[in-house]
C-alpha cells in the first residue's frame, strides 16, 4: 500500500532519533575505559537495569512481529508472547546470579571462568557472533518496514538509518549509552502500548460491511506495480483490511459496542464474525502476482491455537513437532542470548542482578499482555496493510490519530535502536575481548580495548544493514525464532551443565557449543521454511522433517557435552 | 551446584539456590501443562470458563501473571534469608 507522509510524523520521529543521539554523546564521557565501555562500570541501578532488560528484549519481533501475527492469524501470535516471557524464568531462577558471579564483560568470560581455555573463548565468541547476527536480521527488517509509511522512504533507507544511528550510539559510549537508550525505550514502549490499549478498549468494536472483493497486486519484472491490473497510485491502491462483519446477536441492530472492559472485549470478539485476509503468490512471465482473498471466520476460531501453526488443527505430526520445537527454543533461548546475558555485568552484585530480572519480568510481562489487545485491535481496525504484517501496530495507532501513529512509529524505531545496540555491544565484546585479546593473545591497553570494540561495532553495523536489506520480506517474529533456536542449542547446554554437573570438562563445553551451533544452523538452512522462503524452492525438497531445530539440537548439545566430558575427564575426576 | 576450582563462581550456597530451582520446576509444570493441552487436547482450549474468555487466553495470561508472581515470591524469600 502507498502511505502518506505527514510533517508531524517526521518531526516527532526526528525528535526521538536526535534525542537518543544527544543522550549517547552526553554519556560518551562516561564510557571511555574498557570497564565503562563493556559493562558501564557495573554501576547501573538495578531498577534502571531491569527496565533496560525490557528495552533490550522487547525487540521489533515482540512489538511489530507479534502484533502483526495476531492481527493476521489470531491467537498463535500470542503463543510467542507466552514463550518469550517464560524464558525469563530460566534466566531468573537458574542463570542470573551465577552469570553475574562468574563473568566480567562477555558471556565467554562466564563459561570460561573455571578453565581459562582459549578453545572455549573461541567457540563461545563465534556462537555469540552467529546468534547476534541472526537476531540482528529481524530488527533491521522491522526498521525498514517502519520507515516506508512514516517517512515515505524506501526500505533500504530505514535499514541504513538504523544501522548508522545504532553504530553511533554504541561507538560513543558503549554500554552506558546503550543502557540508557534501552531504559528510555523500554519505559516509552510499555507506557504507550498501555495508552493504545486503553484507547482500543474505549473505542470498543464496530461492524464494517465494506467490500470483500479479492485484490491482486502485480509486481512486474521492471519493478512497476499494478493493483487489479491498473498502475498503483493514490486513488487506486489496495484497500486496507481487517474488519468485523457481524457483532454478537445480543447487540441486535447496533453496529457498535461502545467502550468495553478487558474481559468483555475478548468475550465479544469471540462471539463476533471477523474477516481476515490471506495472500497467495503466483509467478508468471508478467511478474509476481499476489492475490489477497478474504475469509469470514468466527472470533472463537481466531482466538484459539492453530491459525498460523496449522499442524495444531490438522494433526500432522511433523507440524506439531515443529511447534513444540519452537516453544522449547523460546523457553530455553532467552537465558542464552548474549546481549541479554551481558546486561548482568552492568549491575554491582548478584542481589542487584536478581532484582533487575524481577523488574524486567514485570515490564516485559505487562507488555506481552498488551500485545494481545494491540494485535486484536489491529485485526478489527480496518486499517491493516495486506502486504505488510509488520505494520499492524503503527497502522492501528493511525486509526486514532496521526500524532499517535508518529509516536508509536518513533517508539517502534527506538525499539529497534535499543535492541540492535545491545546486539552490537555483545558482538563487539565477542570480537575485541574474546577473539582479539583472549584467543589471538594480542595484548591491548585499556584504550586499545575500547578502540578495538568500536571498530568491531562499526563492522557489525555494516553487516546488519546488508542483512536487513536482503531479508526484507520476512515476518520478524519468524526470524527471531531462528535466533532463539541457535542460542538455546549452542549456549544453554554448556551454561547449565557448567553450573550443575561437576564432571563438565572444557572439551565438553567446546564440543557442546560447537555442535549445538552448527547442528541448529545446518538444520535451519536445510529446513522447509528456508527452502521455500529463502531459496524459492519447493518445501518438499527439504531434508529435515520440521523447520525449528530446538527439539533435536538442544538435547543434542546436552548429550554431546556429557559424552565428551566423560571421555575427556581425568581419572581423579571420575572418582570424585 | 559445585564450587568452581579457581574460587570464582556462583555466590549462593546450594540451599539458597534450591529455592530458585523449586520455583523453576513449578513453572516448568505450568508451562508444560499448557503445551500439552495445545498439542494433545487443543479442543479443551476453546472452553470458556472465565467471563466468556476461553481457556487458551486465560491460561496464557495466567502463565504471564504466574511468572511475575513467582519472581516476586523468589525475591521476597531470598531477601528474607
PDB file of C-alpha atoms in Angstrom, chain A residues 331-526:
ATOM      1  CA  UNK A 331      11.708 -21.132  26.708  1.00  0.00           C
ATOM      2  CA  UNK A 332      15.392 -22.029  26.617  1.00  0.00           C
ATOM      3  CA  UNK A 333      16.606 -19.255  24.340  1.00  0.00           C
ATOM      4  CA  UNK A 334      16.149 -16.129  26.434  1.00  0.00           C
ATOM      5  CA  UNK A 335      18.721 -17.142  29.027  1.00  0.00           C
ATOM      6  CA  UNK A 336      21.150 -17.981  26.237  1.00  0.00           C
ATOM      7  CA  UNK A 337      21.045 -14.699  24.329  1.00  0.00           C
ATOM      8  CA  UNK A 338      24.430 -12.999  24.601  1.00  0.00           C
ATOM      9  CA  UNK A 339      23.027  -9.458  24.522  1.00  0.00           C
ATOM     10  CA  UNK A 340      20.753 -10.295  27.470  1.00  0.00           C
ATOM     11  CA  UNK A 341      23.478 -12.067  29.443  1.00  0.00           C
ATOM     12  CA  UNK A 342      25.950  -9.169  29.224  1.00  0.00           C
ATOM     13  CA  UNK A 343      23.402  -6.905  30.905  1.00  0.00           C
ATOM     14  CA  UNK A 344      24.088  -8.821  34.150  1.00  0.00           C
ATOM     15  CA  UNK A 345      27.583  -7.294  34.191  1.00  0.00           C
ATOM     16  CA  UNK A 346      26.244  -3.748  34.387  1.00  0.00           C
ATOM     17  CA  UNK A 347      24.971  -4.110  37.971  1.00  0.00           C
ATOM     18  CA  UNK A 348      27.100  -4.370  41.073  1.00  0.00           C
ATOM     19  CA  UNK A 349      26.245  -7.819  42.514  1.00  0.00           C
ATOM     20  CA  UNK A 350      24.048 -10.926  42.441  1.00  0.00           C
ATOM     21  CA  UNK A 351      21.317  -9.290  44.512  1.00  0.00           C
ATOM     22  CA  UNK A 352      21.077  -6.430  42.010  1.00  0.00           C
ATOM     23  CA  UNK A 353      21.073  -8.964  39.145  1.00  0.00           C
ATOM     24  CA  UNK A 354      18.127 -10.780  40.756  1.00  0.00           C
ATOM     25  CA  UNK A 355      16.170  -7.608  41.431  1.00  0.00           C
ATOM     26  CA  UNK A 356      16.704  -6.230  37.963  1.00  0.00           C
ATOM     27  CA  UNK A 357      15.441  -9.508  36.473  1.00  0.00           C
ATOM     28  CA  UNK A 358      12.240  -9.257  38.525  1.00  0.00           C
ATOM     29  CA  UNK A 359      11.704  -5.667  37.321  1.00  0.00           C
ATOM     30  CA  UNK A 360      12.385  -6.856  33.783  1.00  0.00           C
ATOM     31  CA  UNK A 361       9.821  -9.662  34.096  1.00  0.00           C
ATOM     32  CA  UNK A 362       7.204  -7.196  35.386  1.00  0.00           C
ATOM     33  CA  UNK A 363       7.718  -4.754  32.498  1.00  0.00           C
ATOM     34  CA  UNK A 364       8.031  -7.447  29.841  1.00  0.00           C
ATOM     35  CA  UNK A 365       5.041  -9.423  31.176  1.00  0.00           C
ATOM     36  CA  UNK A 366       2.894  -6.294  31.170  1.00  0.00           C
ATOM     37  CA  UNK A 367       3.896  -5.600  27.593  1.00  0.00           C
ATOM     38  CA  UNK A 368       3.092  -9.128  26.410  1.00  0.00           C
ATOM     39  CA  UNK A 369      -0.395  -8.951  27.907  1.00  0.00           C
ATOM     40  CA  UNK A 370      -0.888  -5.732  25.940  1.00  0.00           C
ATOM     41  CA  UNK A 371       0.260  -7.353  22.678  1.00  0.00           C
ATOM     42  CA  UNK A 372      -2.922  -9.424  22.623  1.00  0.00           C
ATOM     43  CA  UNK A 373      -5.099  -6.306  22.719  1.00  0.00           C
ATOM     44  CA  UNK A 374      -2.904  -4.469  20.216  1.00  0.00           C
ATOM     45  CA  UNK A 375      -2.998  -7.389  17.785  1.00  0.00           C
ATOM     46  CA  UNK A 376      -6.753  -7.912  18.111  1.00  0.00           C
ATOM     47  CA  UNK A 377      -7.333  -4.162  17.943  1.00  0.00           C
ATOM     48  CA  UNK A 378      -5.395  -4.093  14.681  1.00  0.00           C
ATOM     49  CA  UNK A 379      -7.237  -7.163  13.386  1.00  0.00           C
ATOM     50  CA  UNK A 380     -10.558  -5.304  13.653  1.00  0.00           C
ATOM     51  CA  UNK A 381      -9.345  -1.772  12.906  1.00  0.00           C
ATOM     52  CA  UNK A 382      -9.989  -1.812   9.157  1.00  0.00           C
ATOM     53  CA  UNK A 383      -6.536  -0.284   8.688  1.00  0.00           C
ATOM     54  CA  UNK A 384      -4.222  -3.234   8.011  1.00  0.00           C
ATOM     55  CA  UNK A 385      -1.869  -3.179   5.060  1.00  0.00           C
ATOM     56  CA  UNK A 386      -2.351  -6.638   3.486  1.00  0.00           C
ATOM     57  CA  UNK A 387       1.186  -6.532   2.063  1.00  0.00           C
ATOM     58  CA  UNK A 388       2.981  -5.939   5.359  1.00  0.00           C
ATOM     59  CA  UNK A 389       2.160  -7.840   8.566  1.00  0.00           C
ATOM     60  CA  UNK A 390       4.847  -5.943  10.481  1.00  0.00           C
ATOM     61  CA  UNK A 391       2.980  -2.615  10.172  1.00  0.00           C
ATOM     62  CA  UNK A 392      -0.133  -3.698  12.109  1.00  0.00           C
ATOM     63  CA  UNK A 393       0.591  -1.821  15.366  1.00  0.00           C
ATOM     64  CA  UNK A 394       1.601   1.537  13.866  1.00  0.00           C
ATOM     65  CA  UNK A 395      -1.356   1.464  11.445  1.00  0.00           C
ATOM     66  CA  UNK A 396      -3.661   0.665  14.353  1.00  0.00           C
ATOM     67  CA  UNK A 397      -2.345   3.802  16.086  1.00  0.00           C
ATOM     68  CA  UNK A 398      -3.077   5.787  12.941  1.00  0.00           C
ATOM     69  CA  UNK A 399      -6.781   4.986  13.295  1.00  0.00           C
ATOM     70  CA  UNK A 400      -6.765   7.100  16.469  1.00  0.00           C
ATOM     71  CA  UNK A 401      -4.597   9.996  15.291  1.00  0.00           C
ATOM     72  CA  UNK A 402      -1.637  10.855  13.125  1.00  0.00           C
ATOM     73  CA  UNK A 403       0.245  12.068  16.198  1.00  0.00           C
ATOM     74  CA  UNK A 404      -0.204   8.731  17.951  1.00  0.00           C
ATOM     75  CA  UNK A 405       0.886   6.989  14.750  1.00  0.00           C
ATOM     76  CA  UNK A 406       4.026   9.116  14.708  1.00  0.00           C
ATOM     77  CA  UNK A 407       4.740   8.445  18.393  1.00  0.00           C
ATOM     78  CA  UNK A 408       4.161   4.696  18.100  1.00  0.00           C
ATOM     79  CA  UNK A 409       6.267   4.511  14.940  1.00  0.00           C
ATOM     80  CA  UNK A 410       9.049   6.538  16.548  1.00  0.00           C
ATOM     81  CA  UNK A 411       8.923   4.255  19.621  1.00  0.00           C
ATOM     82  CA  UNK A 412       8.988   1.209  17.369  1.00  0.00           C
ATOM     83  CA  UNK A 413      12.003   2.688  15.660  1.00  0.00           C
ATOM     84  CA  UNK A 414      13.625   3.335  19.048  1.00  0.00           C
ATOM     85  CA  UNK A 415      12.711  -0.264  19.912  1.00  0.00           C
ATOM     86  CA  UNK A 416      14.868  -1.357  17.034  1.00  0.00           C
ATOM     87  CA  UNK A 417      17.637   1.021  18.107  1.00  0.00           C
ATOM     88  CA  UNK A 418      17.672  -0.332  21.672  1.00  0.00           C
ATOM     89  CA  UNK A 419      17.808  -3.978  20.695  1.00  0.00           C
ATOM     90  CA  UNK A 420      20.268  -3.535  17.862  1.00  0.00           C
ATOM     91  CA  UNK A 421      22.617  -1.520  20.066  1.00  0.00           C
ATOM     92  CA  UNK A 422      22.557  -4.356  22.653  1.00  0.00           C
ATOM     93  CA  UNK A 423      23.307  -6.925  19.963  1.00  0.00           C
ATOM     94  CA  UNK A 424      26.152  -4.886  18.511  1.00  0.00           C
ATOM     95  CA  UNK A 425      27.572  -4.412  22.023  1.00  0.00           C
ATOM     96  CA  UNK A 426      27.524  -8.196  22.554  1.00  0.00           C
ATOM     97  CA  UNK A 427      29.114  -8.788  19.171  1.00  0.00           C
ATOM     98  CA  UNK A 428      31.800  -6.146  19.602  1.00  0.00           C
ATOM     99  CA  UNK A 429      32.705  -7.589  23.022  1.00  0.00           C
ATOM    100  CA  UNK A 430      32.987 -11.050  21.478  1.00  0.00           C
ATOM    101  CA  UNK A 431      35.346  -9.762  18.803  1.00  0.00           C
ATOM    102  CA  UNK A 432      37.510  -7.406  20.861  1.00  0.00           C
ATOM    103  CA  UNK A 433      37.583  -9.024  24.301  1.00  0.00           C
ATOM    104  CA  UNK A 434      37.192 -12.722  23.438  1.00  0.00           C
ATOM    105  CA  UNK A 435      38.719 -13.150  19.981  1.00  0.00           C
ATOM    106  CA  UNK A 436      41.403 -10.465  19.688  1.00  0.00           C
ATOM    107  CA  UNK A 437      42.554 -10.241  23.288  1.00  0.00           C
ATOM    108  CA  UNK A 438      41.984 -13.738  24.663  1.00  0.00           C
ATOM    109  CA  UNK A 439      42.091 -16.079  21.673  1.00  0.00           C
ATOM    110  CA  UNK A 440      44.677 -14.350  19.498  1.00  0.00           C
ATOM    111  CA  UNK A 441      46.538 -13.225  22.632  1.00  0.00           C
ATOM    112  CA  UNK A 442      47.182  -9.716  21.337  1.00  0.00           C
ATOM    113  CA  UNK A 443      47.996  -7.549  24.361  1.00  0.00           C
ATOM    114  CA  UNK A 444      45.996  -4.317  24.459  1.00  0.00           C
ATOM    115  CA  UNK A 445      45.942  -1.289  26.704  1.00  0.00           C
ATOM    116  CA  UNK A 446      42.617  -0.212  28.186  1.00  0.00           C
ATOM    117  CA  UNK A 447      42.274   2.435  25.482  1.00  0.00           C
ATOM    118  CA  UNK A 448      43.077  -0.047  22.707  1.00  0.00           C
ATOM    119  CA  UNK A 449      40.445  -2.489  24.015  1.00  0.00           C
ATOM    120  CA  UNK A 450      37.802   0.207  23.686  1.00  0.00           C
ATOM    121  CA  UNK A 451      39.037   1.212  20.212  1.00  0.00           C
ATOM    122  CA  UNK A 452      39.021  -2.404  19.059  1.00  0.00           C
ATOM    123  CA  UNK A 453      35.444  -2.803  20.347  1.00  0.00           C
ATOM    124  CA  UNK A 454      34.371   0.306  18.452  1.00  0.00           C
ATOM    125  CA  UNK A 455      35.918  -0.906  15.192  1.00  0.00           C
ATOM    126  CA  UNK A 456      34.115  -4.240  15.658  1.00  0.00           C
ATOM    127  CA  UNK A 457      30.857  -2.350  16.306  1.00  0.00           C
ATOM    128  CA  UNK A 458      31.192  -0.453  13.020  1.00  0.00           C
ATOM    129  CA  UNK A 459      31.858  -3.697  11.116  1.00  0.00           C
ATOM    130  CA  UNK A 460      28.837  -5.396  12.716  1.00  0.00           C
ATOM    131  CA  UNK A 461      26.691  -2.369  11.906  1.00  0.00           C
ATOM    132  CA  UNK A 462      27.590  -2.722   8.222  1.00  0.00           C
ATOM    133  CA  UNK A 463      26.807  -6.463   8.252  1.00  0.00           C
ATOM    134  CA  UNK A 464      23.460  -5.756   9.943  1.00  0.00           C
ATOM    135  CA  UNK A 465      22.492  -3.218   7.277  1.00  0.00           C
ATOM    136  CA  UNK A 466      23.307  -5.623   4.433  1.00  0.00           C
ATOM    137  CA  UNK A 467      21.250  -8.438   6.017  1.00  0.00           C
ATOM    138  CA  UNK A 468      18.311  -6.124   6.774  1.00  0.00           C
ATOM    139  CA  UNK A 469      18.059  -5.320   3.066  1.00  0.00           C
ATOM    140  CA  UNK A 470      18.485  -8.947   1.985  1.00  0.00           C
ATOM    141  CA  UNK A 471      15.736 -10.396   4.246  1.00  0.00           C
ATOM    142  CA  UNK A 472      13.174  -7.615   3.773  1.00  0.00           C
ATOM    143  CA  UNK A 473      10.136  -9.808   3.057  1.00  0.00           C
ATOM    144  CA  UNK A 474      10.170 -11.934   6.233  1.00  0.00           C
ATOM    145  CA  UNK A 475       7.869 -11.681   9.268  1.00  0.00           C
ATOM    146  CA  UNK A 476      10.177 -10.557  12.050  1.00  0.00           C
ATOM    147  CA  UNK A 477       8.800 -12.948  14.698  1.00  0.00           C
ATOM    148  CA  UNK A 478       9.521 -15.857  12.427  1.00  0.00           C
ATOM    149  CA  UNK A 479      13.144 -14.744  12.007  1.00  0.00           C
ATOM    150  CA  UNK A 480      13.629 -14.271  15.737  1.00  0.00           C
ATOM    151  CA  UNK A 481      12.555 -17.878  16.240  1.00  0.00           C
ATOM    152  CA  UNK A 482      15.726 -18.907  14.404  1.00  0.00           C
ATOM    153  CA  UNK A 483      17.944 -16.797  16.667  1.00  0.00           C
ATOM    154  CA  UNK A 484      16.361 -18.347  19.774  1.00  0.00           C
ATOM    155  CA  UNK A 485      16.905 -21.839  18.404  1.00  0.00           C
ATOM    156  CA  UNK A 486      20.591 -21.252  17.724  1.00  0.00           C
ATOM    157  CA  UNK A 487      21.163 -19.523  21.080  1.00  0.00           C
ATOM    158  CA  UNK A 488      19.398 -22.256  23.034  1.00  0.00           C
ATOM    159  CA  UNK A 489      21.168 -25.078  21.171  1.00  0.00           C
ATOM    160  CA  UNK A 490      24.664 -23.585  21.320  1.00  0.00           C
ATOM    161  CA  UNK A 491      24.775 -21.862  24.700  1.00  0.00           C
ATOM    162  CA  UNK A 492      22.257 -23.271  27.162  1.00  0.00           C
ATOM    163  CA  UNK A 493      23.593 -26.843  27.483  1.00  0.00           C
ATOM    164  CA  UNK A 494      27.094 -25.590  28.261  1.00  0.00           C
ATOM    165  CA  UNK A 495      25.868 -22.974  30.703  1.00  0.00           C
ATOM    166  CA  UNK A 496      23.517 -25.267  32.627  1.00  0.00           C
ATOM    167  CA  UNK A 497      25.954 -28.187  32.798  1.00  0.00           C
ATOM    168  CA  UNK A 498      28.798 -25.945  33.919  1.00  0.00           C
ATOM    169  CA  UNK A 499      26.635 -24.854  36.849  1.00  0.00           C
ATOM    170  CA  UNK A 500      25.090 -28.182  37.770  1.00  0.00           C
ATOM    171  CA  UNK A 501      27.282 -31.077  36.630  1.00  0.00           C
ATOM    172  CA  UNK A 502      30.691 -31.364  38.325  1.00  0.00           C
ATOM    173  CA  UNK A 503      32.146 -33.617  35.631  1.00  0.00           C
ATOM    174  CA  UNK A 504      31.877 -30.973  32.918  1.00  0.00           C
ATOM    175  CA  UNK A 505      35.222 -30.527  31.157  1.00  0.00           C
ATOM    176  CA  UNK A 506      36.477 -27.799  28.869  1.00  0.00           C
ATOM    177  CA  UNK A 507      36.412 -30.217  25.925  1.00  0.00           C
ATOM    178  CA  UNK A 508      32.772 -30.970  26.747  1.00  0.00           C
ATOM    179  CA  UNK A 509      31.900 -27.269  26.696  1.00  0.00           C
ATOM    180  CA  UNK A 510      33.718 -26.627  23.421  1.00  0.00           C
ATOM    181  CA  UNK A 511      32.038 -29.637  21.804  1.00  0.00           C
ATOM    182  CA  UNK A 512      28.552 -28.717  23.073  1.00  0.00           C
ATOM    183  CA  UNK A 513      28.777 -25.105  21.895  1.00  0.00           C
ATOM    184  CA  UNK A 514      30.206 -26.075  18.510  1.00  0.00           C
ATOM    185  CA  UNK A 515      27.836 -28.986  17.831  1.00  0.00           C
ATOM    186  CA  UNK A 516      24.787 -27.093  19.126  1.00  0.00           C
ATOM    187  CA  UNK A 517      25.553 -24.090  16.929  1.00  0.00           C
ATOM    188  CA  UNK A 518      26.490 -25.993  13.773  1.00  0.00           C
ATOM    189  CA  UNK A 519      23.637 -28.501  14.100  1.00  0.00           C
ATOM    190  CA  UNK A 520      20.951 -25.844  14.639  1.00  0.00           C
ATOM    191  CA  UNK A 521      22.328 -23.652  11.858  1.00  0.00           C
ATOM    192  CA  UNK A 522      22.540 -26.582   9.437  1.00  0.00           C
ATOM    193  CA  UNK A 523      19.017 -27.696  10.380  1.00  0.00           C
ATOM    194  CA  UNK A 524      17.639 -24.224   9.674  1.00  0.00           C
ATOM    195  CA  UNK A 525      19.439 -23.997   6.331  1.00  0.00           C
ATOM    196  CA  UNK A 526      18.050 -27.397   5.315  1.00  0.00           C
TER     197      UNK A 526
END
